[in-house]
DNA sequence: AGCTTATATGTCTATATTTACATATAGGAA
DNA sequence: TTCCTATATGTAAATATAGACATATAAGCT
């Protein structure tokens, strides 16, 4: 049982999902291709951490909808109390920044502008996600969910993503301001 | 030539470093163990991207000090102009947050408090790094390096790390405030 | 004298992850 | 009709990464 496996169980605690859904939902927090997810789900099912139900759909191919078993819920609780590994960020752009003073000015600016645009796109996705969460679970007046709400975690994560997005956007703009156009 | 290889070249653009130094310096931006670094350096040296000089030390074991060759500098420039891959963050804690509403209150608070403490430690390291940079290269009056300064990139990255650290710290405190003690 | 830590370099094996290959349904666009 | 995209699931092979094993110097501690 590796970290990704527990992550899948963690998502299934909230609700049942297909493998395809799980892939899309875990992506922002633990990048993984479907070729990694599907074999893991098969293994977790064989070992009785999860089970699935075949669901036919009209407009789309059939799917397997997975849910937690009792054993899966137990494993999840044990995992939660273990100390978490340090976060690991791998960002090619940050490696490029090391040699930025040796690059052409226009190249350096393009690199930062590309990243700024990327953050802009990501920002929209996170805002959509937040809107989707608010629809799925209308939490009370002030716009804040209760800690006991199944979507509480998803809300915290989406807020975290937006906060990080804002900081990264700010950094890009600041770095660009230090590199005026035209060398 | 994978991303880590280019990252090593990128560091060597700034100055010559031993494999051990490279490992320590690249860690915060691209996690990698020495068992991954040393074989890569040997391969890069065989393929004439870098060369090394054996340096004897009094108080420490001998070391290989690597520097870029002309071919390495060329490769670096080509790489810089290619679009960078999306950043990949893998954070076990974030996966745990998905099922936080099903965990015990004290467990959830401990998870966040542990992360808050981690950010505190990291913060000190980044501040030390910033102080070290300021020593190695005294940049002018206002405390800002010129874009042409070899340590300009390292300065941007350290500032980025500190900004992210502050945001993550803020998120932990906010999340903890939503989870008052004693369930 | 033996233990631990930091420095320093390396290999070997296991695991994690990506890339490519494969198939199928259905909608919309060219 | 053909192409592209999203949905949906899978396998095989290549690559990247981590963990374990190995060795060596020198300082400081017990």
PDB file of N, CA, C and O (backbone and C1' of nucleotides) in Angstrom, chain A residues 19-20 34-35 38 57 60-61 63-64 90, chain D residues 6-13 16-18:
ATOM      1  N   UNK A  19     -12.957   4.817 -11.543  1.00  0.00           N
ATOM      2  CA  UNK A  19     -11.515   4.986 -11.662  1.00  0.00           C
ATOM      3  C   UNK A  19     -11.173   6.261 -12.409  1.00  0.00           C
ATOM      4  O   UNK A  19     -10.240   6.988 -12.027  1.00  0.00           O
ATOM      5  N   UNK A  20     -11.945   6.529 -13.437  1.00  0.00           N
ATOM      6  CA  UNK A  20     -11.720   7.727 -14.241  1.00  0.00           C
ATOM      7  C   UNK A  20     -11.921   8.993 -13.401  1.00  0.00           C
ATOM      8  O   UNK A  20     -11.107   9.914 -13.447  1.00  0.00           O
ATOM      9  N   UNK A  34      -3.766   7.393 -15.711  1.00  0.00           N
ATOM     10  CA  UNK A  34      -4.741   6.304 -15.535  1.00  0.00           C
ATOM     11  C   UNK A  34      -4.046   4.938 -15.513  1.00  0.00           C
ATOM     12  O   UNK A  34      -4.503   4.008 -14.866  1.00  0.00           O
ATOM     13  N   UNK A  35      -2.898   4.848 -16.221  1.00  0.00           N
ATOM     14  CA  UNK A  35      -2.175   3.575 -16.280  1.00  0.00           C
ATOM     15  C   UNK A  35      -1.587   3.182 -14.926  1.00  0.00           C
ATOM     16  O   UNK A  35      -1.207   2.034 -14.724  1.00  0.00           O
ATOM     17  N   UNK A  38      -5.525   2.458 -12.569  1.00  0.00           N
ATOM     18  CA  UNK A  38      -6.339   1.255 -12.794  1.00  0.00           C
ATOM     19  C   UNK A  38      -5.749  -0.014 -12.175  1.00  0.00           C
ATOM     20  O   UNK A  38      -6.469  -0.758 -11.492  1.00  0.00           O
ATOM     21  N   UNK A  57     -24.190   3.303 -18.633  1.00  0.00           N
ATOM     22  CA  UNK A  57     -24.569   4.689 -18.906  1.00  0.00           C
ATOM     23  C   UNK A  57     -25.074   4.798 -20.336  1.00  0.00           C
ATOM     24  O   UNK A  57     -24.665   4.053 -21.204  1.00  0.00           O
ATOM     25  N   UNK A  60     -22.434   7.429 -22.389  1.00  0.00           N
ATOM     26  CA  UNK A  60     -21.009   7.187 -22.149  1.00  0.00           C
ATOM     27  C   UNK A  60     -20.768   5.703 -21.956  1.00  0.00           C
ATOM     28  O   UNK A  60     -21.700   4.953 -21.660  1.00  0.00           O
ATOM     29  N   UNK A  61     -19.503   5.276 -22.075  1.00  0.00           N
ATOM     30  CA  UNK A  61     -19.208   3.853 -21.832  1.00  0.00           C
ATOM     31  C   UNK A  61     -19.535   3.463 -20.398  1.00  0.00           C
ATOM     32  O   UNK A  61     -19.594   4.310 -19.509  1.00  0.00           O
ATOM     33  N   UNK A  63     -19.084   1.977 -16.626  1.00  0.00           N
ATOM     34  CA  UNK A  63     -17.992   2.263 -15.695  1.00  0.00           C
ATOM     35  C   UNK A  63     -18.081   1.384 -14.460  1.00  0.00           C
ATOM     36  O   UNK A  63     -19.124   0.779 -14.186  1.00  0.00           O
ATOM     37  N   UNK A  64     -16.965   1.334 -13.731  1.00  0.00           N
ATOM     38  CA  UNK A  64     -16.927   0.621 -12.456  1.00  0.00           C
ATOM     39  C   UNK A  64     -16.942   1.664 -11.350  1.00  0.00           C
ATOM     40  O   UNK A  64     -16.020   2.485 -11.255  1.00  0.00           O
ATOM     41  N   UNK A  90       8.227  19.202  -7.690  1.00  0.00           N
ATOM     42  CA  UNK A  90       9.186  19.134  -8.809  1.00  0.00           C
ATOM     43  C   UNK A  90       8.726  20.095  -9.891  1.00  0.00           C
ATOM     44  O   UNK A  90       7.691  19.891 -10.503  1.00  0.00           O
TER      45      UNK A  90
ATOM     46  P    DA D   6     -11.010  17.218 -24.403  1.00  0.00           P
ATOM     47  O5'  DA D   6     -12.178  16.272 -23.842  1.00  0.00           O
ATOM     48  C5'  DA D   6     -13.521  16.731 -23.844  1.00  0.00           C
ATOM     49  C4'  DA D   6     -14.420  15.623 -23.334  1.00  0.00           C
ATOM     50  C3'  DA D   6     -13.895  14.978 -22.044  1.00  0.00           C
ATOM     51  O3'  DA D   6     -14.953  14.939 -21.100  1.00  0.00           O
ATOM     52  C1'  DA D   6     -14.325  13.317 -23.670  1.00  0.00           C
ATOM     53  P    DT D   7     -14.747  14.295 -19.659  1.00  0.00           P
ATOM     54  O5'  DT D   7     -15.202  12.782 -19.836  1.00  0.00           O
ATOM     55  C5'  DT D   7     -16.556  12.495 -20.139  1.00  0.00           C
ATOM     56  C4'  DT D   7     -16.723  11.031 -20.422  1.00  0.00           C
ATOM     57  C3'  DT D   7     -16.323  10.104 -19.263  1.00  0.00           C
ATOM     58  O3'  DT D   7     -17.466   9.405 -18.838  1.00  0.00           O
ATOM     59  C1'  DT D   7     -15.492   9.313 -21.339  1.00  0.00           C
ATOM     60  P    DA D   8     -17.432   8.637 -17.411  1.00  0.00           P
ATOM     61  O5'  DA D   8     -16.422   7.411 -17.613  1.00  0.00           O
ATOM     62  C5'  DA D   8     -16.913   6.167 -18.057  1.00  0.00           C
ATOM     63  C4'  DA D   8     -15.816   5.234 -18.496  1.00  0.00           C
ATOM     64  C3'  DA D   8     -14.663   4.959 -17.534  1.00  0.00           C
ATOM     65  O3'  DA D   8     -15.047   3.988 -16.563  1.00  0.00           O
ATOM     66  C1'  DA D   8     -14.092   4.770 -19.868  1.00  0.00           C
ATOM     67  P    DT D   9     -13.967   3.497 -15.457  1.00  0.00           P
ATOM     68  O5'  DT D   9     -13.070   2.458 -16.266  1.00  0.00           O
ATOM     69  C5'  DT D   9     -13.681   1.319 -16.868  1.00  0.00           C
ATOM     70  C4'  DT D   9     -12.655   0.514 -17.620  1.00  0.00           C
ATOM     71  C3'  DT D   9     -11.474   0.042 -16.783  1.00  0.00           C
ATOM     72  O3'  DT D   9     -11.567  -1.345 -16.525  1.00  0.00           O
ATOM     73  C1'  DT D   9     -10.824   0.805 -18.957  1.00  0.00           C
ATOM     74  P    DG D  10     -10.634  -2.007 -15.407  1.00  0.00           P
ATOM     75  O5'  DG D  10      -9.243  -2.186 -16.196  1.00  0.00           O
ATOM     76  C5'  DG D  10      -9.129  -3.345 -16.954  1.00  0.00           C
ATOM     77  C4'  DG D  10      -8.092  -3.161 -18.027  1.00  0.00           C
ATOM     78  C3'  DG D  10      -6.630  -3.312 -17.615  1.00  0.00           C
ATOM     79  O3'  DG D  10      -6.358  -4.660 -17.283  1.00  0.00           O
ATOM     80  C1'  DG D  10      -6.958  -1.878 -19.490  1.00  0.00           C
ATOM     81  P    DT D  11      -4.899  -5.076 -16.799  1.00  0.00           P
ATOM     82  O5'  DT D  11      -3.988  -4.996 -18.111  1.00  0.00           O
ATOM     83  C5'  DT D  11      -4.301  -5.777 -19.265  1.00  0.00           C
ATOM     84  C4'  DT D  11      -3.132  -5.644 -20.217  1.00  0.00           C
ATOM     85  C3'  DT D  11      -1.794  -6.048 -19.602  1.00  0.00           C
ATOM     86  O3'  DT D  11      -1.108  -6.834 -20.554  1.00  0.00           O
ATOM     87  C1'  DT D  11      -1.670  -3.813 -20.407  1.00  0.00           C
ATOM     88  P    DA D  12       0.321  -7.509 -20.193  1.00  0.00           P
ATOM     89  O5'  DA D  12       1.368  -6.519 -20.886  1.00  0.00           O
ATOM     90  C5'  DA D  12       1.205  -6.151 -22.259  1.00  0.00           C
ATOM     91  C4'  DA D  12       2.492  -5.491 -22.737  1.00  0.00           C
ATOM     92  C3'  DA D  12       3.761  -6.032 -22.085  1.00  0.00           C
ATOM     93  O3'  DA D  12       4.769  -6.111 -23.096  1.00  0.00           O
ATOM     94  C1'  DA D  12       3.483  -3.722 -21.539  1.00  0.00           C
ATOM     95  P    DA D  13       6.299  -6.400 -22.700  1.00  0.00           P
ATOM     96  O5'  DA D  13       6.964  -4.946 -22.708  1.00  0.00           O
ATOM     97  C5'  DA D  13       6.811  -4.114 -23.844  1.00  0.00           C
ATOM     98  C4'  DA D  13       7.537  -2.802 -23.602  1.00  0.00           C
ATOM     99  C3'  DA D  13       8.966  -2.952 -23.084  1.00  0.00           C
ATOM    100  O3'  DA D  13       9.778  -2.023 -23.769  1.00  0.00           O
ATOM    101  C1'  DA D  13       7.719  -1.585 -21.606  1.00  0.00           C
ATOM    102  P    DA D  16      14.494   9.106 -17.451  1.00  0.00           P
ATOM    103  O5'  DA D  16      13.832   9.269 -16.003  1.00  0.00           O
ATOM    104  C5'  DA D  16      12.419   9.290 -15.903  1.00  0.00           C
ATOM    105  C4'  DA D  16      12.014   9.347 -14.443  1.00  0.00           C
ATOM    106  C3'  DA D  16      12.979  10.063 -13.520  1.00  0.00           C
ATOM    107  O3'  DA D  16      12.185  10.819 -12.622  1.00  0.00           O
ATOM    108  C1'  DA D  16      12.698   7.826 -12.787  1.00  0.00           C
ATOM    109  P    DT D  17      12.835  11.745 -11.482  1.00  0.00           P
ATOM    110  O5'  DT D  17      12.834  10.787 -10.207  1.00  0.00           O
ATOM    111  C5'  DT D  17      11.585  10.311  -9.720  1.00  0.00           C
ATOM    112  C4'  DT D  17      11.807   9.383  -8.565  1.00  0.00           C
ATOM    113  C3'  DT D  17      12.797   9.880  -7.520  1.00  0.00           C
ATOM    114  O3'  DT D  17      12.067  10.105  -6.326  1.00  0.00           O
ATOM    115  C1'  DT D  17      13.093   7.555  -8.005  1.00  0.00           C
ATOM    116  P    DA D  18      12.793  10.335  -4.891  1.00  0.00           P
ATOM    117  O5'  DA D  18      12.835   8.857  -4.296  1.00  0.00           O
ATOM    118  C5'  DA D  18      11.639   8.095  -4.251  1.00  0.00           C
ATOM    119  C4'  DA D  18      11.844   6.836  -3.441  1.00  0.00           C
ATOM    120  C3'  DA D  18      12.535   7.037  -2.096  1.00  0.00           C
ATOM    121  O3'  DA D  18      11.871   6.184  -1.181  1.00  0.00           O
ATOM    122  C1'  DA D  18      13.807   5.533  -3.432  1.00  0.00           C
TER     123       DA D  18
END
